[in-house]
PDB file of C-alpha atoms in Angstrom:
ATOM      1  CA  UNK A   4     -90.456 -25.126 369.604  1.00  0.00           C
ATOM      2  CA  UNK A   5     -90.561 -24.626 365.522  1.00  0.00           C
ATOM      3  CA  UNK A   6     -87.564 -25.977 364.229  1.00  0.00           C
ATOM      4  CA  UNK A   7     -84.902 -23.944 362.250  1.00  0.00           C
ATOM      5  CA  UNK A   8     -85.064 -23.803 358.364  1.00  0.00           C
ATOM      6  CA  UNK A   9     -81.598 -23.985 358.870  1.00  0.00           C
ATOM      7  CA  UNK A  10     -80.821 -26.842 360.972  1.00  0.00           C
ATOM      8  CA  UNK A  11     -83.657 -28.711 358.658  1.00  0.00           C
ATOM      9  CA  UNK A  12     -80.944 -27.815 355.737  1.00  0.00           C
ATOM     10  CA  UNK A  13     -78.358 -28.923 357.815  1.00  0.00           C
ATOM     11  CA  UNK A  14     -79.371 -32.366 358.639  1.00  0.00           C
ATOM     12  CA  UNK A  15     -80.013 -32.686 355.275  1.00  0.00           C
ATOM     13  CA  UNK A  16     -76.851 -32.240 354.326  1.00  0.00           C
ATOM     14  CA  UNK A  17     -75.139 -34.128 357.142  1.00  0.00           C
ATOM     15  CA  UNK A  18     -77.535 -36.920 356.264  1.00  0.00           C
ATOM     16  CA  UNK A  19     -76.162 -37.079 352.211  1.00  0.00           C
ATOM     17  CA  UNK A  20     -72.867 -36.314 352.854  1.00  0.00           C
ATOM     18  CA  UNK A  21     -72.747 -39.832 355.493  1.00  0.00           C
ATOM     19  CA  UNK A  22     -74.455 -41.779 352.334  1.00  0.00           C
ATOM     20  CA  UNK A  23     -71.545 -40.773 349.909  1.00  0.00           C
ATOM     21  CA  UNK A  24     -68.778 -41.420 352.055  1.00  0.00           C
ATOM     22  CA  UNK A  25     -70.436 -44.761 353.173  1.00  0.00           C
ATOM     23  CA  UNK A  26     -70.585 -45.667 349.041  1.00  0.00           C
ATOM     24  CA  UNK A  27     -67.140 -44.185 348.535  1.00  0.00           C
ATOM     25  CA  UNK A  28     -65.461 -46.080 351.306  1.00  0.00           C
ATOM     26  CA  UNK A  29     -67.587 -49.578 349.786  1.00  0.00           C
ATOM     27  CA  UNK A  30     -66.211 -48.315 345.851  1.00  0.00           C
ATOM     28  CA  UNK A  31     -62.267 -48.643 347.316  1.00  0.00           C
ATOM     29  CA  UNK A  32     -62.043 -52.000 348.800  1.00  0.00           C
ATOM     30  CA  UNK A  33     -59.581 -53.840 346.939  1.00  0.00           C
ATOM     31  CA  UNK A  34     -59.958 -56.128 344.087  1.00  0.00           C
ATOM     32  CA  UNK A  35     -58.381 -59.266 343.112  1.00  0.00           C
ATOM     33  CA  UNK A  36     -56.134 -58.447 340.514  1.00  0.00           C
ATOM     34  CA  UNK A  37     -56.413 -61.094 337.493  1.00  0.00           C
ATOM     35  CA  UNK A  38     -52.936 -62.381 336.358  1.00  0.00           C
ATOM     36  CA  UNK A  39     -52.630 -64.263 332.593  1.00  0.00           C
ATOM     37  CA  UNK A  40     -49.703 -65.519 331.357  1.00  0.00           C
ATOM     38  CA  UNK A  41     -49.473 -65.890 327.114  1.00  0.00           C
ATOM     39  CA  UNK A  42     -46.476 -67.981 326.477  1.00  0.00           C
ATOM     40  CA  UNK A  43     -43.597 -66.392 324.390  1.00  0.00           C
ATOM     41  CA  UNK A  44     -40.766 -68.664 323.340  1.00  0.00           C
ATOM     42  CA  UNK A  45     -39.063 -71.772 324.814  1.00  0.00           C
ATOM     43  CA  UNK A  46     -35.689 -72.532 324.377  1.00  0.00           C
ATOM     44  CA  UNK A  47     -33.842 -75.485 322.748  1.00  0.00           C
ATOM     45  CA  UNK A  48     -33.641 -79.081 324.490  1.00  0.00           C
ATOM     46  CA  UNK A  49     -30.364 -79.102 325.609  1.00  0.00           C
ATOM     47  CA  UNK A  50     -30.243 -77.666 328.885  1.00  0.00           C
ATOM     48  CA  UNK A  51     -29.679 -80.968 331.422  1.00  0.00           C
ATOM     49  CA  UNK A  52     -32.057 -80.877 333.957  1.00  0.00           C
ATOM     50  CA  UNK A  53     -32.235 -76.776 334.188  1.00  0.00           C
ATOM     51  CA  UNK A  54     -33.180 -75.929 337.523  1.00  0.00           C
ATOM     52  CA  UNK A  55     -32.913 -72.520 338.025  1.00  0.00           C
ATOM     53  CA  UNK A  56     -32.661 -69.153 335.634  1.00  0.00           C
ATOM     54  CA  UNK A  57     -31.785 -65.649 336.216  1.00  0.00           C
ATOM     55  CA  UNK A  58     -32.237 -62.747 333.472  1.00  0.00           C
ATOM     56  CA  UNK A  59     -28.898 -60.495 333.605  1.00  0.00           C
ATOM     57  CA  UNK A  60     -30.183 -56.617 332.602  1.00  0.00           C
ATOM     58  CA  UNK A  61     -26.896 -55.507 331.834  1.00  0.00           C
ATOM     59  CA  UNK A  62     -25.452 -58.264 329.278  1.00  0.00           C
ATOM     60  CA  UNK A  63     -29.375 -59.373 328.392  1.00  0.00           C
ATOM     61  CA  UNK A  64     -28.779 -62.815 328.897  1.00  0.00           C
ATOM     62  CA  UNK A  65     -30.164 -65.612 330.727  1.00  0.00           C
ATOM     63  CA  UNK A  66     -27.888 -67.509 333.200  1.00  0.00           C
ATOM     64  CA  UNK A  67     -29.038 -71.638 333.423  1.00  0.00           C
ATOM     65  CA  UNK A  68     -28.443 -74.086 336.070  1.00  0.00           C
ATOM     66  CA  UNK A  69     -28.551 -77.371 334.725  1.00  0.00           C
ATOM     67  CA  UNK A  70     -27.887 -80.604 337.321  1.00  0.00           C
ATOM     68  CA  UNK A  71     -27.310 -82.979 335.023  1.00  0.00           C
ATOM     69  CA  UNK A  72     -27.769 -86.564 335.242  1.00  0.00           C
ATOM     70  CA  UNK A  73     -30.299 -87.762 338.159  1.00  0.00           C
ATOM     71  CA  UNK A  74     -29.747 -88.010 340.963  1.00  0.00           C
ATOM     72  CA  UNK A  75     -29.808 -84.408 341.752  1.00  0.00           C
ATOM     73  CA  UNK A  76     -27.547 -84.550 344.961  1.00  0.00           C
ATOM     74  CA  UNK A  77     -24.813 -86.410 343.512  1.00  0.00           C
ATOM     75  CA  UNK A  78     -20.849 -85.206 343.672  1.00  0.00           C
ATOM     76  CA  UNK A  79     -20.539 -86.313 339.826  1.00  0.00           C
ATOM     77  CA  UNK A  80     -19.205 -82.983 338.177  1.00  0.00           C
ATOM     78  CA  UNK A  81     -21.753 -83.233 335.425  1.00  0.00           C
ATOM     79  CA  UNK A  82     -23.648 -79.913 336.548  1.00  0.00           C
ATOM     80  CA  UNK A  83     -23.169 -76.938 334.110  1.00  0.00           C
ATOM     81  CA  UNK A  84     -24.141 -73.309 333.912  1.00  0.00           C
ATOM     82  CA  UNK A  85     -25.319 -72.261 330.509  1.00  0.00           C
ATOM     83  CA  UNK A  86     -26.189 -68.731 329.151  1.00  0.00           C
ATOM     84  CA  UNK A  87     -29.123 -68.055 326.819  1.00  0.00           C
ATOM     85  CA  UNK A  88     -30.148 -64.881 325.145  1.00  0.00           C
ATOM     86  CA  UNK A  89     -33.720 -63.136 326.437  1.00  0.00           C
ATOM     87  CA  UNK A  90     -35.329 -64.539 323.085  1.00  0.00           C
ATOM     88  CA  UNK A  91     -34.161 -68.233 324.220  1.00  0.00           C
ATOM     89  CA  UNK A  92     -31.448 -68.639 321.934  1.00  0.00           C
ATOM     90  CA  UNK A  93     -28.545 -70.548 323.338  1.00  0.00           C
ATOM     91  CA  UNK A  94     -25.169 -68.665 323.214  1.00  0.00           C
ATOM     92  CA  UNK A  95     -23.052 -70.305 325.816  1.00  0.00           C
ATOM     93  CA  UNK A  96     -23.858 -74.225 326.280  1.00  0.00           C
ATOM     94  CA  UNK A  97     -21.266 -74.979 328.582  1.00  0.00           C
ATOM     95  CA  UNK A  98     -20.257 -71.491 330.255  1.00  0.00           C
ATOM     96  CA  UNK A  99     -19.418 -73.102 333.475  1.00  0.00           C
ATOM     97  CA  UNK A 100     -18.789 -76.601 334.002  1.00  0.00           C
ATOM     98  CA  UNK A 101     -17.218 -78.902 336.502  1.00  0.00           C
ATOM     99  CA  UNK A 102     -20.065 -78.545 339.142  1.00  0.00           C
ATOM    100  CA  UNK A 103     -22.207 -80.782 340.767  1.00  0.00           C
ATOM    101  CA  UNK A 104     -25.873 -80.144 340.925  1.00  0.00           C
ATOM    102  CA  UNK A 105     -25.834 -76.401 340.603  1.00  0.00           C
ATOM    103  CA  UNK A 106     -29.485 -74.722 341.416  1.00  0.00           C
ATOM    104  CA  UNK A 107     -30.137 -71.228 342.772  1.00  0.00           C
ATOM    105  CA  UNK A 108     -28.124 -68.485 341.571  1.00  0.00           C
ATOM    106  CA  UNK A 109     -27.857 -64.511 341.420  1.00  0.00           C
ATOM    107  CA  UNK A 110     -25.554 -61.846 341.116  1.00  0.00           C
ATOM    108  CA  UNK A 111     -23.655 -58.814 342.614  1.00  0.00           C
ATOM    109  CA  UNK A 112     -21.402 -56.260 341.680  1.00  0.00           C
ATOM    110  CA  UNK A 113     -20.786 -58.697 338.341  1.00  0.00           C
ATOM    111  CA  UNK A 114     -20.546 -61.955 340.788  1.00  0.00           C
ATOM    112  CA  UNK A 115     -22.543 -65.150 340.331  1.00  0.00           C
ATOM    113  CA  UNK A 116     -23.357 -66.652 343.479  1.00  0.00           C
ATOM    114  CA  UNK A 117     -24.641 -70.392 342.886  1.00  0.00           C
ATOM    115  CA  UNK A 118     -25.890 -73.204 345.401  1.00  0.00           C
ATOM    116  CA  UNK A 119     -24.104 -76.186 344.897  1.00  0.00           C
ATOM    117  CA  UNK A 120     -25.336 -79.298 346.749  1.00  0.00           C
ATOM    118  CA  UNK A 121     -23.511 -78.046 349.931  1.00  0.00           C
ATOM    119  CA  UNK A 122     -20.981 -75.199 348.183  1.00  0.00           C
ATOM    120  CA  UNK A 123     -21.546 -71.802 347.068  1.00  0.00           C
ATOM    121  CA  UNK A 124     -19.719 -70.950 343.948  1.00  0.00           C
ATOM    122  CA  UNK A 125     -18.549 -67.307 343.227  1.00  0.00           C
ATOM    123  CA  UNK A 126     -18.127 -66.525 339.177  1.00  0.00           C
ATOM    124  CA  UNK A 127     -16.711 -64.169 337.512  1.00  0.00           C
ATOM    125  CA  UNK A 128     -19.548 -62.781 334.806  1.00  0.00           C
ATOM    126  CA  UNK A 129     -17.312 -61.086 332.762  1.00  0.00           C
ATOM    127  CA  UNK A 130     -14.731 -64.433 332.366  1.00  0.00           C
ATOM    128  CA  UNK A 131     -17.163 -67.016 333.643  1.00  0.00           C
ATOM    129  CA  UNK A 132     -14.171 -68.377 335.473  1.00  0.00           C
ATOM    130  CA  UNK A 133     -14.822 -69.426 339.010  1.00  0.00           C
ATOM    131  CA  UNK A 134     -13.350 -67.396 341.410  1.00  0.00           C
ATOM    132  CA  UNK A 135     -14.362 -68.994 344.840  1.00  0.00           C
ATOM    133  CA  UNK A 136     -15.410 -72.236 346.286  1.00  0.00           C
ATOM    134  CA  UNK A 137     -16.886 -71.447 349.696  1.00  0.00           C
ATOM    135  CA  UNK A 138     -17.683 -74.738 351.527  1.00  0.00           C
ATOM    136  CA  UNK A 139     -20.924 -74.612 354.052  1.00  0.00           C
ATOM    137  CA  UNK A 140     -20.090 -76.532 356.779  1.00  0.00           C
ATOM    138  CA  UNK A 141     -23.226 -79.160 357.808  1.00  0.00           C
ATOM    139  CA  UNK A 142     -25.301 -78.366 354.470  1.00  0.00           C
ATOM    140  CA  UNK A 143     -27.657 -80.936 353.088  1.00  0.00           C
ATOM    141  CA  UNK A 144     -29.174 -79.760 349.886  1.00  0.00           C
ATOM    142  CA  UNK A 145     -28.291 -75.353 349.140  1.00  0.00           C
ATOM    143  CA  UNK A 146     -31.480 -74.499 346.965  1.00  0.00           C
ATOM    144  CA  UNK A 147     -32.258 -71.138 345.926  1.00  0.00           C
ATOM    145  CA  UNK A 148     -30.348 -67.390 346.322  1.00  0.00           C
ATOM    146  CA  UNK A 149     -31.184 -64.222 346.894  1.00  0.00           C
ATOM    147  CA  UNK A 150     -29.300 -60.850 347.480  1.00  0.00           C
ATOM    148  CA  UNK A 151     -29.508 -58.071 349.422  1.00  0.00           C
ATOM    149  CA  UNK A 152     -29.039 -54.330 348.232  1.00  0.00           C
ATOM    150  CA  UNK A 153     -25.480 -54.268 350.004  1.00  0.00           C
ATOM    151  CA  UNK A 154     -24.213 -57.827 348.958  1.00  0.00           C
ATOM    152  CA  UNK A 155     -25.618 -59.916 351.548  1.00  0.00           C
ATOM    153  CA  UNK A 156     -26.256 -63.789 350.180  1.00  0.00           C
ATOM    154  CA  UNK A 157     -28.771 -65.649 351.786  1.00  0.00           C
ATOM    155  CA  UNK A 158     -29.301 -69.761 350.674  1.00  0.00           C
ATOM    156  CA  UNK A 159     -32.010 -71.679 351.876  1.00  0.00           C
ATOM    157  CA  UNK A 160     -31.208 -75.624 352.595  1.00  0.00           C
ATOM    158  CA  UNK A 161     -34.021 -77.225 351.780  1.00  0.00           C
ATOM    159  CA  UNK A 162     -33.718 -80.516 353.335  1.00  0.00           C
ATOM    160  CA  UNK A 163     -32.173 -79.656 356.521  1.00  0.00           C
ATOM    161  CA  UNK A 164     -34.422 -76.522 357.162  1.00  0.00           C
ATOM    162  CA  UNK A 165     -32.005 -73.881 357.404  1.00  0.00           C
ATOM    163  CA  UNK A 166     -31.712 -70.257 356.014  1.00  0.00           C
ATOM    164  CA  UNK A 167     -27.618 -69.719 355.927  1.00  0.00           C
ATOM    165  CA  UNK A 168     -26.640 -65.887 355.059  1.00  0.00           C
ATOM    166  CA  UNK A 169     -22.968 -65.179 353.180  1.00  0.00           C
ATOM    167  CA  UNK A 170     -21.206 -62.304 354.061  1.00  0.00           C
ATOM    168  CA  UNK A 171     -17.176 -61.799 352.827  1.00  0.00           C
ATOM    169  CA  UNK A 172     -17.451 -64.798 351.728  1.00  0.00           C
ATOM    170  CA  UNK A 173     -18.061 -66.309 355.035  1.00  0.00           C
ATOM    171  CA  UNK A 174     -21.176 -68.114 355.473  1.00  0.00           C
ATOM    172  CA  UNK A 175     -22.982 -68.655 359.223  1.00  0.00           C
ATOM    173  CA  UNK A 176     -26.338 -70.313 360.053  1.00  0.00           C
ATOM    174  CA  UNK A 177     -29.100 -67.282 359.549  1.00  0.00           C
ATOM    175  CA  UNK A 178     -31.766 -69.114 360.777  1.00  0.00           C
ATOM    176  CA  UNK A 179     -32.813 -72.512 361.129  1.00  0.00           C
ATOM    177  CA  UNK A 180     -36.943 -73.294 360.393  1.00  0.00           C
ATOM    178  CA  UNK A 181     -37.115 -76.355 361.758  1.00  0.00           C
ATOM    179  CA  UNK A 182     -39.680 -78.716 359.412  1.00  0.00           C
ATOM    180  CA  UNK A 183     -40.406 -75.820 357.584  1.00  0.00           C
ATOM    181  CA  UNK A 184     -37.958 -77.609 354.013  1.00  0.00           C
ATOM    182  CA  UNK A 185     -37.605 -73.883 352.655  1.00  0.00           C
ATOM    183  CA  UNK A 186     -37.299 -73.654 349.111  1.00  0.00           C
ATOM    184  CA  UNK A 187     -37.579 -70.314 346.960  1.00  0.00           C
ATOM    185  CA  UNK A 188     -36.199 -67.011 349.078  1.00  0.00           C
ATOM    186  CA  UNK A 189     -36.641 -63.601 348.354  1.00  0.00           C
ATOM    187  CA  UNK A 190     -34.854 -60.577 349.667  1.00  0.00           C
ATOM    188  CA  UNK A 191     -37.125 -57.510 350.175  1.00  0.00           C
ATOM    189  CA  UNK A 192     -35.696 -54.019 352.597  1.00  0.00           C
ATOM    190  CA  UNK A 193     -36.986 -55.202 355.415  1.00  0.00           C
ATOM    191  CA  UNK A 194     -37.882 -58.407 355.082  1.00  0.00           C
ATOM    192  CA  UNK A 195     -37.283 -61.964 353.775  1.00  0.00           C
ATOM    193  CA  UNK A 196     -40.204 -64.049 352.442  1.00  0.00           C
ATOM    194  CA  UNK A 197     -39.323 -67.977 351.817  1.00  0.00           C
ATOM    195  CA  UNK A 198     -41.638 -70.446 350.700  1.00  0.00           C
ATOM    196  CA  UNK A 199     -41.473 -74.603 352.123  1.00  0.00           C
ATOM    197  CA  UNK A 200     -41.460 -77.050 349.471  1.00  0.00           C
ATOM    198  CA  UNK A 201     -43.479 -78.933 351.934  1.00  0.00           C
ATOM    199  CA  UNK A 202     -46.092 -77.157 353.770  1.00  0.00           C
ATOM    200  CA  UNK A 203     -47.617 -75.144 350.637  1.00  0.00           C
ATOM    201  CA  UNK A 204     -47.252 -72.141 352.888  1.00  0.00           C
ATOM    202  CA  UNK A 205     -45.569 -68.493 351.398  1.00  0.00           C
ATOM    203  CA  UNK A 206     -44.212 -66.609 354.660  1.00  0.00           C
ATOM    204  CA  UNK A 207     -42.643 -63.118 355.072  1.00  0.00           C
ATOM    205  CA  UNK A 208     -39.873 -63.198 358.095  1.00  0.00           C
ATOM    206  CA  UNK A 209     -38.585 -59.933 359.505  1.00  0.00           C
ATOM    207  CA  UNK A 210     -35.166 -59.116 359.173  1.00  0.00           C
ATOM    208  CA  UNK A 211     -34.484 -57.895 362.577  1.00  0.00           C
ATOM    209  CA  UNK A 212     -37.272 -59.754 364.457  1.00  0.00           C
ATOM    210  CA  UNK A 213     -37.164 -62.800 362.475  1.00  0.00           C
ATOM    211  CA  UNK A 214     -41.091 -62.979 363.409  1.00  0.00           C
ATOM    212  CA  UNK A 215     -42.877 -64.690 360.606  1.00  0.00           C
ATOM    213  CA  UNK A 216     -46.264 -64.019 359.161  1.00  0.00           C
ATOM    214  CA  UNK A 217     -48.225 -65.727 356.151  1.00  0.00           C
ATOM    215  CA  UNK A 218     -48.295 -64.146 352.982  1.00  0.00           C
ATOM    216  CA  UNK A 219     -50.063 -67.160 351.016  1.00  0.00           C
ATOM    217  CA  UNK A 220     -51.291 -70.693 351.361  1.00  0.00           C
ATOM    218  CA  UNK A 221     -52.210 -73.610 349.182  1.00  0.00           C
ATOM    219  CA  UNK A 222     -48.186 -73.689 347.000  1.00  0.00           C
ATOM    220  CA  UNK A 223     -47.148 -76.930 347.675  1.00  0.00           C
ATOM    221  CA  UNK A 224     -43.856 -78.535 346.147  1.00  0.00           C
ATOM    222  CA  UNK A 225     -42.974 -74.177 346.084  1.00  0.00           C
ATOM    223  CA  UNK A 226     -39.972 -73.549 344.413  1.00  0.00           C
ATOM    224  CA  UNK A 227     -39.344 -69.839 342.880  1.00  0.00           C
ATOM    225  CA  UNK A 228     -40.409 -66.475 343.834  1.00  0.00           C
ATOM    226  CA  UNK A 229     -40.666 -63.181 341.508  1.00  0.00           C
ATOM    227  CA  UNK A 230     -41.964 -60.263 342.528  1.00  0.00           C
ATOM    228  CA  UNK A 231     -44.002 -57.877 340.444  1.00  0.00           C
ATOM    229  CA  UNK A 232     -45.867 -54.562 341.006  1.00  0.00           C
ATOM    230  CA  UNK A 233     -49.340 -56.421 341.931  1.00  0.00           C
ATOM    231  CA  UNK A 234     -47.520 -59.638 344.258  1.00  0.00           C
ATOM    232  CA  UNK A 235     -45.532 -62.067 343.719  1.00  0.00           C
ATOM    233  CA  UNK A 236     -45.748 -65.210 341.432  1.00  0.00           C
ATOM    234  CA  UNK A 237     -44.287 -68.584 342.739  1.00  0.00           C
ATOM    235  CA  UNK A 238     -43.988 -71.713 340.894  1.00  0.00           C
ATOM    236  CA  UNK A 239     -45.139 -75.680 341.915  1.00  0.00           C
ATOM    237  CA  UNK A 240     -41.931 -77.699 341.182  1.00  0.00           C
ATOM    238  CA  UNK A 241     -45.020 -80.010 339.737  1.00  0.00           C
ATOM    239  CA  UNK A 242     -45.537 -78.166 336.722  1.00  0.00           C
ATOM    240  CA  UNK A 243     -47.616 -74.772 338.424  1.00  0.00           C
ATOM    241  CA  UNK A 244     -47.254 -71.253 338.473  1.00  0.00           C
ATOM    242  CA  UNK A 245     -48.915 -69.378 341.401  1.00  0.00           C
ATOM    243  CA  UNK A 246     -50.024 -65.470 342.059  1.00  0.00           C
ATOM    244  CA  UNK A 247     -50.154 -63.856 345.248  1.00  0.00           C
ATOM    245  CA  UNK A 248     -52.113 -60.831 345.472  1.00  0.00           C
ATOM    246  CA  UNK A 249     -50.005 -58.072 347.834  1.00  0.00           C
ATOM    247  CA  UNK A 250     -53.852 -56.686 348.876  1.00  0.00           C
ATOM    248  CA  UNK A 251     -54.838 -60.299 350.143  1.00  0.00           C
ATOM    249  CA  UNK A 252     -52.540 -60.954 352.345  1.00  0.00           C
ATOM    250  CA  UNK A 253     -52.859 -64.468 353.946  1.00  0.00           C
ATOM    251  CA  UNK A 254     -55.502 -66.096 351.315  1.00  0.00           C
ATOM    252  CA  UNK A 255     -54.963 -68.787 349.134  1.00  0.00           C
ATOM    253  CA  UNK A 256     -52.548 -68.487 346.031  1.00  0.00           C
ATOM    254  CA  UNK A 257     -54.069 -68.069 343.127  1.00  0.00           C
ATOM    255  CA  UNK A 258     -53.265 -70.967 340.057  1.00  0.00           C
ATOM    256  CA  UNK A 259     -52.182 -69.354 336.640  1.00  0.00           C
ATOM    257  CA  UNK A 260     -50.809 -71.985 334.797  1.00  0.00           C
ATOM    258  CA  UNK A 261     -50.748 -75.538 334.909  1.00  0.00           C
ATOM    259  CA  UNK A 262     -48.392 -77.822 332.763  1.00  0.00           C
ATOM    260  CA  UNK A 263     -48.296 -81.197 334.295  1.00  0.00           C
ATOM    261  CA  UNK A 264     -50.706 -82.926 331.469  1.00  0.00           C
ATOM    262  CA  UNK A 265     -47.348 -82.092 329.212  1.00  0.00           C
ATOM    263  CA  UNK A 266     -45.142 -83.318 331.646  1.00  0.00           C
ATOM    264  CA  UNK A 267     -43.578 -80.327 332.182  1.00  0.00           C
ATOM    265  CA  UNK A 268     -42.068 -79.057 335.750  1.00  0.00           C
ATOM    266  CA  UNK A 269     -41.610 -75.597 337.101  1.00  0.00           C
ATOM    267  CA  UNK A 270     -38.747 -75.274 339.112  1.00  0.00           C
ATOM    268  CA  UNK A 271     -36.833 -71.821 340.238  1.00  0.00           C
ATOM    269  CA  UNK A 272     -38.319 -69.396 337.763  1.00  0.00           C
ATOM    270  CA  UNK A 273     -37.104 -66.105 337.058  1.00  0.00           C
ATOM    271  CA  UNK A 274     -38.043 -62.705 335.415  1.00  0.00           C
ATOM    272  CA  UNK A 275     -37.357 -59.980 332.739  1.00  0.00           C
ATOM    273  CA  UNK A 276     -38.843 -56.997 335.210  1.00  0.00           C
ATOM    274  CA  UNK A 277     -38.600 -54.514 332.388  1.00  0.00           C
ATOM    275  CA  UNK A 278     -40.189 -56.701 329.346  1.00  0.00           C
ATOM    276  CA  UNK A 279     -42.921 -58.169 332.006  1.00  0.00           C
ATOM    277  CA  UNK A 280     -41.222 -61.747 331.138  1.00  0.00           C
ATOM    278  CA  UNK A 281     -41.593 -64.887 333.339  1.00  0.00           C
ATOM    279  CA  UNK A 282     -39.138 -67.358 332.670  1.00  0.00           C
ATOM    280  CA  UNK A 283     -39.612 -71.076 333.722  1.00  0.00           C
ATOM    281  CA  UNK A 284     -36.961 -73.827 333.279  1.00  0.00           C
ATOM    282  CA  UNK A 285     -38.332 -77.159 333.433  1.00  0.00           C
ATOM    283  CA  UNK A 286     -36.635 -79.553 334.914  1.00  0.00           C
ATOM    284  CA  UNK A 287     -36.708 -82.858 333.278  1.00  0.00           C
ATOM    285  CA  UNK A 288     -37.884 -80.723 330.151  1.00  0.00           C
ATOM    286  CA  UNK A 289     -34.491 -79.651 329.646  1.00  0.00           C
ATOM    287  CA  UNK A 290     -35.673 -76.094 328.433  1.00  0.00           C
ATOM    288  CA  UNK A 291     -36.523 -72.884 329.360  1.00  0.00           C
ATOM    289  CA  UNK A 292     -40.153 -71.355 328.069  1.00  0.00           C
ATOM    290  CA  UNK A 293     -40.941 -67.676 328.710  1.00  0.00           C
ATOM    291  CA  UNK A 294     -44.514 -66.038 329.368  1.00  0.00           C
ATOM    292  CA  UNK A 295     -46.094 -62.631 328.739  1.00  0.00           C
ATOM    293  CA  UNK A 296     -47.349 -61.573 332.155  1.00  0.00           C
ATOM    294  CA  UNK A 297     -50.414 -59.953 331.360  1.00  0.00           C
TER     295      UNK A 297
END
């Protein structure tokens, strides 16, 4: 039988139209997005062991956890909470004072909530007067906070394993990740993703569920999470600064900066979301430097 001009045509067209979609499909698999960091400012010396920092939009300051003398789980008062301005400028040395080894922190409805050794202390941000000591029964070593859109606090207890969640100002055990030693937490809709300061491993834990699933490997000694529109960026308490691509979920982290030849350690780092800001207090550097993330 002589074959159709028309089905000839067709085939033809079939055939081309399979070859575009085939290189159109290829052209939108995702690529690694390349994160740089250009350093900005750092602050002054005087911040005593500053272990934590959170950017406050509203007043457009910088609240600083500083522990004080070593060691870092002592009850010896010496911890402070000190308030910088977003260009590093200190304004408030000694804005709270009387605390132990304070480390995580963040804020609700103008309330500080900080981890403190095996306390959670509740300040007042316009006064800086504390209003609340709220004792957690059984609690080795409170680490790092995080909030949830209605005022939920959850702490992570990074030497006994445990994820504790404060409600009313009544604190119960949220769950407990057994040799897990989870460090930085943050609170996303519908999920919570922690990473261990001992494993290197960045997991994502469902809310409801509370079924876990890797979001990132190779972060060991992980201390603070930020997230921005391309991932999230987590800091080595060693003096590294990690990025986690959203679109490669389950690789190895990605290494953006390095500062252990100065000596230099990255502890719970925070962010200025609407200047594109990292901020990094280090530790025994006793100062806060901020990045451009490019």
């Amino acid at each position: 039988m002589k074959a159709s001009p028309f089905l000839f045509l067709l085939s033809i067209t079939v055939l081309v139209s399979c070859k575009q979609y085939k290189k159109e499909t290829a052209s939108q698999k995702p690529i690694k997005t390349e994160v740089v960091l250009t350093k900005l400012w750092e602050s002054d010396t005087l911040l005593k062991t500053c272990e934590a920092v959170r950017y406050d939009l509203k007043r457009d300051v910088i609240y600083v956890s500083n522990m004080g003398n070593v060691p870092t789980d002592a009850k010896d008062g010496d911890g402070t909470i000190s308030v910088i301005s977003s260009e590093g400028k200190t304004l408030t040395q000694y804005w709270v004072t009387n605390m132990h080894a304070p480390k995580g922190a963040n804020y609700y409805n103008d309330k500080l909530y900080v981890a403190d050794i095996d306390a959670m202390i509740k300040i007042d941000m316009t006064s800086g007067a504390v209003e609340k000591t709220i004792a957690v029964e059984n609690a080795v070593f409170l680490n790092d906070v995080d909030i949830d859109s209605n005022g939920d606090v959850y702490i992570t207890d990074s030497r006994d394993s445990k994820i504790y969640k404060l409600v009313n100002d009544e604190v119960s055990i949220w769950l407990d990740l057994e040799g897990f030693n989870p460090n930085g937490i943050l609170v996303e809709k519908d999920r919570i993703l922690i990473v261990s300061f001992s494993k290197g491993d960045f997991v994502a834990i469902d809310k409801k569920t509370k079924a876990q699933t890797l979001v990132a490997t190779g972060i060991l000694k992980g201390d603070g999470i930020v997230p921005i529109k391309q991932g999230y960026l987590i800091s080595s308490w060693t003096g590294e600064v990690f990025f986690v691509d959203k679109n490669f979920p389950g690789d190895a982290a990605t290494k953006i900066l390095d500062t252990q030849e100065e000596k230099l350690n990255a502890a719970d780092i925070g962010i200025i979301p609407n200047k594109n800001i990292l901020l990094i207090p280090t530790f025994f550097g006793n100062k806060v430097v901020a990045y451009k993330i490019n």
